[in-house]
């Protein structure tokens, strides 16, 4: 019974999935879109987690203003760099 059963580790001869299905243009676009959506939801989830940790409605509003101010400052910084670049 020396033959390895399916699904057992270690795999002696792994399959290179890029050879089976090389990435195409549509697949690359899908991955880029998925990555962008994931980044957005992870970031938004972090902000929500911070807001939910606040002890009172007034603290939630103050934290929301801090997040808004930080995002606006980053947007100003990035737009400034883009204008300088050309």
Coordinates of N, CA, C and O in Angstrom, one line a residue:
X1 N 0.8 -1.2 0.0 CA 0.0 0.0 0.0 C 0.9 1.2 0.0 O 0.7 2.1 0.8
X2 N 1.9 1.2 -0.9 CA 2.8 2.4 -0.9 C 2.2 3.5 -1.8 O 2.8 4.6 -1.8
X3 N 1.2 3.3 -2.5 CA 0.6 4.3 -3.4 C -0.1 5.4 -2.5 O -0.9 5.0 -1.6
X4 N 0.1 6.6 -2.8 CA -0.4 7.7 -2.0 C -1.9 7.9 -2.4 O -2.2 7.9 -3.6
X5 N -2.8 8.1 -1.5 CA -4.2 8.4 -1.7 C -4.4 9.8 -2.1 O -3.6 10.7 -1.7
X6 N -5.4 10.1 -2.9 CA -5.7 11.5 -3.3 C -5.9 12.4 -2.1 O -6.6 12.0 -1.2
X7 N -5.4 13.6 -2.1 CA -5.6 14.6 -1.1 C -4.7 14.4 0.1 O -4.8 15.1 1.1
X8 N -3.7 13.6 0.0 CA -2.7 13.4 1.1 C -1.5 14.2 0.8 O -1.1 14.5 -0.3
X9 N -0.9 14.6 1.9 CA 0.3 15.4 1.9 C 1.5 14.6 2.3 O 1.3 13.7 3.1
X10 N 2.7 14.8 1.9 CA 3.1 15.9 1.0 C 2.9 15.4 -0.5 O 2.9 14.3 -0.8
X11 N 2.6 16.4 -1.3 CA 2.5 16.1 -2.7 C 3.9 16.0 -3.3 O 4.7 16.9 -3.2
X12 N 4.1 14.9 -4.0 CA 5.4 14.7 -4.5 C 5.7 15.5 -5.8 O 6.8 15.9 -6.1
X13 N 4.6 15.6 -6.6 CA 4.7 16.3 -7.9 C 3.6 17.4 -8.0 O 2.6 17.1 -8.5
X14 N 3.9 18.6 -7.4 CA 2.8 19.6 -7.5 C 2.6 20.1 -8.9 O 3.4 20.0 -9.7
X15 N 1.3 20.5 -9.1 CA 0.9 21.0 -10.4 C 1.1 22.5 -10.5 O 0.7 23.2 -9.6
X16 N 1.7 23.0 -11.5 CA 1.9 24.4 -11.7 C 0.6 24.9 -12.4 O 0.3 24.7 -13.6
X17 N -0.2 25.7 -11.6 CA -1.5 26.1 -12.1 C -1.4 27.2 -13.2 O -2.3 27.4 -14.0
X18 N -0.3 27.9 -13.2 CA -0.1 28.9 -14.3 C 0.1 28.3 -15.6 O -0.3 28.8 -16.6
X19 N 0.6 27.0 -15.7 CA 0.7 26.3 -16.9 C -0.7 25.9 -17.4 O -1.0 25.9 -18.6
X20 N -1.5 25.5 -16.5 CA -2.8 25.0 -16.8 C -3.7 26.1 -17.3 O -4.4 26.0 -18.3
X21 N -3.7 27.2 -16.6 CA -4.6 28.4 -16.9 C -3.8 29.7 -16.7 O -3.8 30.3 -15.7
X22 N -3.0 30.0 -17.7 CA -2.2 31.3 -17.6 C -3.2 32.5 -17.5 O -4.3 32.5 -18.1
X23 N -2.7 33.5 -16.7 CA -3.6 34.7 -16.6 C -3.8 35.4 -17.9 O -2.9 35.5 -18.7
X24 N -5.1 35.7 -18.1 CA -5.4 36.5 -19.4 C -5.7 37.9 -19.0 O -5.8 38.3 -17.8
X25 N -6.0 38.7 -20.0 CA -6.3 40.2 -19.7 C -7.5 40.3 -18.9 O -7.6 41.1 -17.9
X26 N -8.6 39.6 -19.2 CA -9.8 39.7 -18.4 C -9.6 39.2 -17.0 O -10.1 39.8 -16.0
X27 N -8.8 38.2 -16.8 CA -8.5 37.7 -15.4 C -7.7 38.7 -14.6 O -8.0 38.9 -13.5
X28 N -6.8 39.4 -15.3 CA -6.0 40.4 -14.6 C -6.9 41.6 -14.2 O -6.7 42.1 -13.1
X29 N -7.8 42.0 -15.1 CA -8.7 43.1 -14.8 C -9.6 42.7 -13.6 O -9.8 43.5 -12.7
X30 N -10.1 41.5 -13.6 CA -10.9 41.0 -12.5 C -10.1 41.0 -11.2 O -10.7 41.4 -10.2
X31 N -8.9 40.5 -11.2 CA -8.1 40.5 -10.0 C -7.8 42.0 -9.5 O -7.9 42.2 -8.3
X32 N -7.6 42.9 -10.4 CA -7.4 44.3 -10.0 C -8.6 44.9 -9.4 O -8.5 45.6 -8.4
X33 N -9.8 44.6 -10.0 CA -11.0 45.1 -9.4 C -11.3 44.5 -8.1 O -11.7 45.2 -7.1
X34 N -11.1 43.2 -7.9 CA -11.3 42.5 -6.7 C -10.4 43.1 -5.6 O -10.8 43.3 -4.5
X35 N -9.1 43.3 -6.0 CA -8.2 43.8 -5.0 C -8.6 45.2 -4.5 O -8.5 45.6 -3.3
X36 N -9.1 46.0 -5.5 CA -9.5 47.4 -5.1 C -10.7 47.3 -4.2 O -10.8 48.1 -3.2
X37 N -11.7 46.5 -4.5 CA -12.8 46.3 -3.6 C -12.5 45.8 -2.2 O -13.0 46.3 -1.2
X38 N -11.6 44.9 -2.2 CA -11.1 44.3 -0.9 C -10.4 45.4 -0.1 O -10.7 45.5 1.1
X39 N -9.6 46.2 -0.7 CA -8.9 47.2 0.0 C -9.9 48.2 0.6 O -9.8 48.7 1.7
X40 N -10.9 48.6 -0.2 CA -11.9 49.5 0.3 C -12.7 49.0 1.5 O -12.9 49.6 2.5
X41 N -13.1 47.7 1.4 CA -13.9 47.1 2.5 C -13.1 46.9 3.7 O -13.6 47.0 4.8
X42 N -11.8 46.5 3.6 CA -10.9 46.4 4.7 C -10.7 47.7 5.4 O -10.8 47.8 6.7
X43 N -10.5 48.7 4.7 CA -10.3 50.1 5.2 C -11.6 50.6 5.9 O -11.6 51.1 7.0
X44 N -12.7 50.4 5.2 CA -14.0 50.8 5.8 C -14.3 50.0 7.1 O -14.8 50.6 8.1
X45 N -14.0 48.7 7.1 CA -14.2 47.9 8.3 C -13.3 48.4 9.4 O -13.8 48.3 10.6
X46 N -12.1 48.8 9.1 CA -11.3 49.4 10.2 C -11.8 50.6 10.8 O -11.8 50.8 12.0
X47 N -12.4 51.5 9.9 CA -13.0 52.7 10.4 C -14.2 52.4 11.3 O -14.4 52.9 12.4
X48 N -15.0 51.5 10.8 CA -16.2 51.1 11.6 C -15.8 50.5 12.9 O -16.5 50.8 13.9
X49 N -14.8 49.7 12.9 CA -14.4 49.1 14.2 C -13.9 50.2 15.2 O -14.3 50.1 16.4
X50 N -13.2 51.2 14.7 CA -12.9 52.3 15.6 C -14.1 53.0 16.1 O -14.2 53.3 17.3
X51 N -15.0 53.3 15.2 CA -16.2 54.0 15.6 C -17.0 53.2 16.6 O -17.6 53.7 17.6
X52 N -17.1 51.9 16.4 CA -17.9 51.0 17.4 C -17.2 50.9 18.7 O -17.9 50.6 19.7
X53 N -16.0 51.2 18.9 CA -15.3 51.2 20.1 C -15.5 52.4 21.0 O -15.1 52.5 22.1
X54 N -16.1 53.5 20.4 CA -16.3 54.7 21.1 C -17.4 54.5 22.2 O -18.4 53.9 21.9
X55 N -17.2 55.2 23.3 CA -18.1 54.9 24.4 C -19.4 55.7 24.4 O -20.4 55.3 25.1
X56 N -19.5 56.7 23.5 CA -20.8 57.5 23.5 C -21.0 58.0 22.1 O -20.1 58.1 21.3
X57 N -22.2 58.4 21.8 CA -22.5 59.0 20.5 C -21.7 60.3 20.2 O -21.3 60.5 19.1
X58 N -21.4 61.1 21.2 CA -20.6 62.2 21.0 C -19.1 61.9 20.6 O -18.5 62.5 19.7
X59 N -18.6 60.8 21.3 CA -17.3 60.3 20.9 C -17.3 59.7 19.5 O -16.3 59.9 18.8
X60 N -18.4 59.1 19.1 CA -18.4 58.5 17.8 C -18.4 59.7 16.7 O -17.6 59.6 15.8
X61 N -19.1 60.7 17.0 CA -19.1 61.9 16.1 C -17.7 62.5 16.0 O -17.2 62.9 15.0
X62 N -17.0 62.6 17.2 CA -15.7 63.2 17.2 C -14.7 62.3 16.4 O -13.9 62.8 15.7
X63 N -14.8 61.0 16.6 CA -13.9 60.1 15.9 C -14.2 60.2 14.4 O -13.2 60.2 13.6
X64 N -15.5 60.3 14.0 CA -15.8 60.4 12.6 C -15.2 61.7 12.0 O -14.7 61.7 10.9
X65 N -15.2 62.8 12.8 CA -14.6 64.0 12.3 C -13.1 63.9 12.1 O -12.5 64.4 11.1
X66 N -12.5 63.1 13.0 CA -11.0 62.9 12.9 C -10.7 62.1 11.7 O -9.7 62.4 10.9
X67 N -11.5 61.1 11.4 CA -11.3 60.3 10.2 C -11.5 61.1 8.9 O -10.7 61.1 8.0
X68 N -12.6 61.9 8.9 CA -12.8 62.8 7.8 C -11.7 63.8 7.6 O -11.2 64.0 6.4
X69 N -11.2 64.4 8.6 CA -10.1 65.3 8.5 C -8.8 64.6 8.0 O -8.1 65.2 7.2
X70 N -8.5 63.4 8.5 CA -7.4 62.7 8.1 C -7.5 62.3 6.6 O -6.5 62.5 5.8
X71 N -8.6 61.9 6.1 CA -8.8 61.5 4.7 C -8.7 62.8 3.8 O -8.1 62.7 2.8
X72 N -9.3 63.9 4.3 CA -9.2 65.1 3.5 C -7.7 65.6 3.4 O -7.3 66.0 2.3
X73 N -7.0 65.5 4.5 CA -5.6 65.9 4.5 C -4.8 65.0 3.5 O -3.9 65.4 2.7
X74 N -5.1 63.7 3.5 CA -4.4 62.8 2.6 C -4.7 63.1 1.2 O -3.9 63.1 0.3
X75 N -6.0 63.4 0.9 CA -6.4 63.7 -0.5 C -5.7 65.0 -0.9 O -5.3 65.1 -2.1
X76 N -5.6 66.0 -0.1 CA -4.9 67.2 -0.4 C -3.4 66.9 -0.7 O -2.9 67.5 -1.7
X77 N -2.8 66.1 0.1 CA -1.4 65.7 -0.2 C -1.2 65.0 -1.5 O -0.3 65.4 -2.3
X78 N -2.1 64.1 -1.8 CA -2.0 63.3 -3.0 C -2.2 64.2 -4.3 O -1.5 64.1 -5.2
X79 N -3.3 65.0 -4.2 CA -3.6 65.9 -5.3 C -2.4 66.9 -5.5 O -2.1 67.2 -6.7
X80 N -1.8 67.3 -4.5 CA -0.6 68.2 -4.6 C 0.5 67.5 -5.3 O 1.2 68.1 -6.2
X81 N 0.8 66.3 -5.0 CA 1.8 65.5 -5.6 C 1.5 65.3 -7.1 O 2.4 65.4 -7.9
X82 N 0.3 65.0 -7.4 CA -0.1 64.8 -8.8 C 0.0 66.1 -9.6 O 0.4 66.0 -10.8
X83 N -0.3 67.2 -9.0 CA -0.2 68.5 -9.7 C 1.3 68.8 -10.0 O 1.7 69.3 -11.1
X84 N 2.2 68.5 -9.0 CA 3.6 68.7 -9.2 C 4.2 67.8 -10.3 O 5.1 68.2 -11.0
X85 N 3.7 66.6 -10.3 CA 4.2 65.6 -11.3 C 3.8 65.9 -12.7 O 4.4 65.5 -13.7
X86 N 2.7 66.7 -12.8 CA 2.4 67.0 -14.2 C 1.1 66.9 -14.8 O 0.8 67.0 -15.8

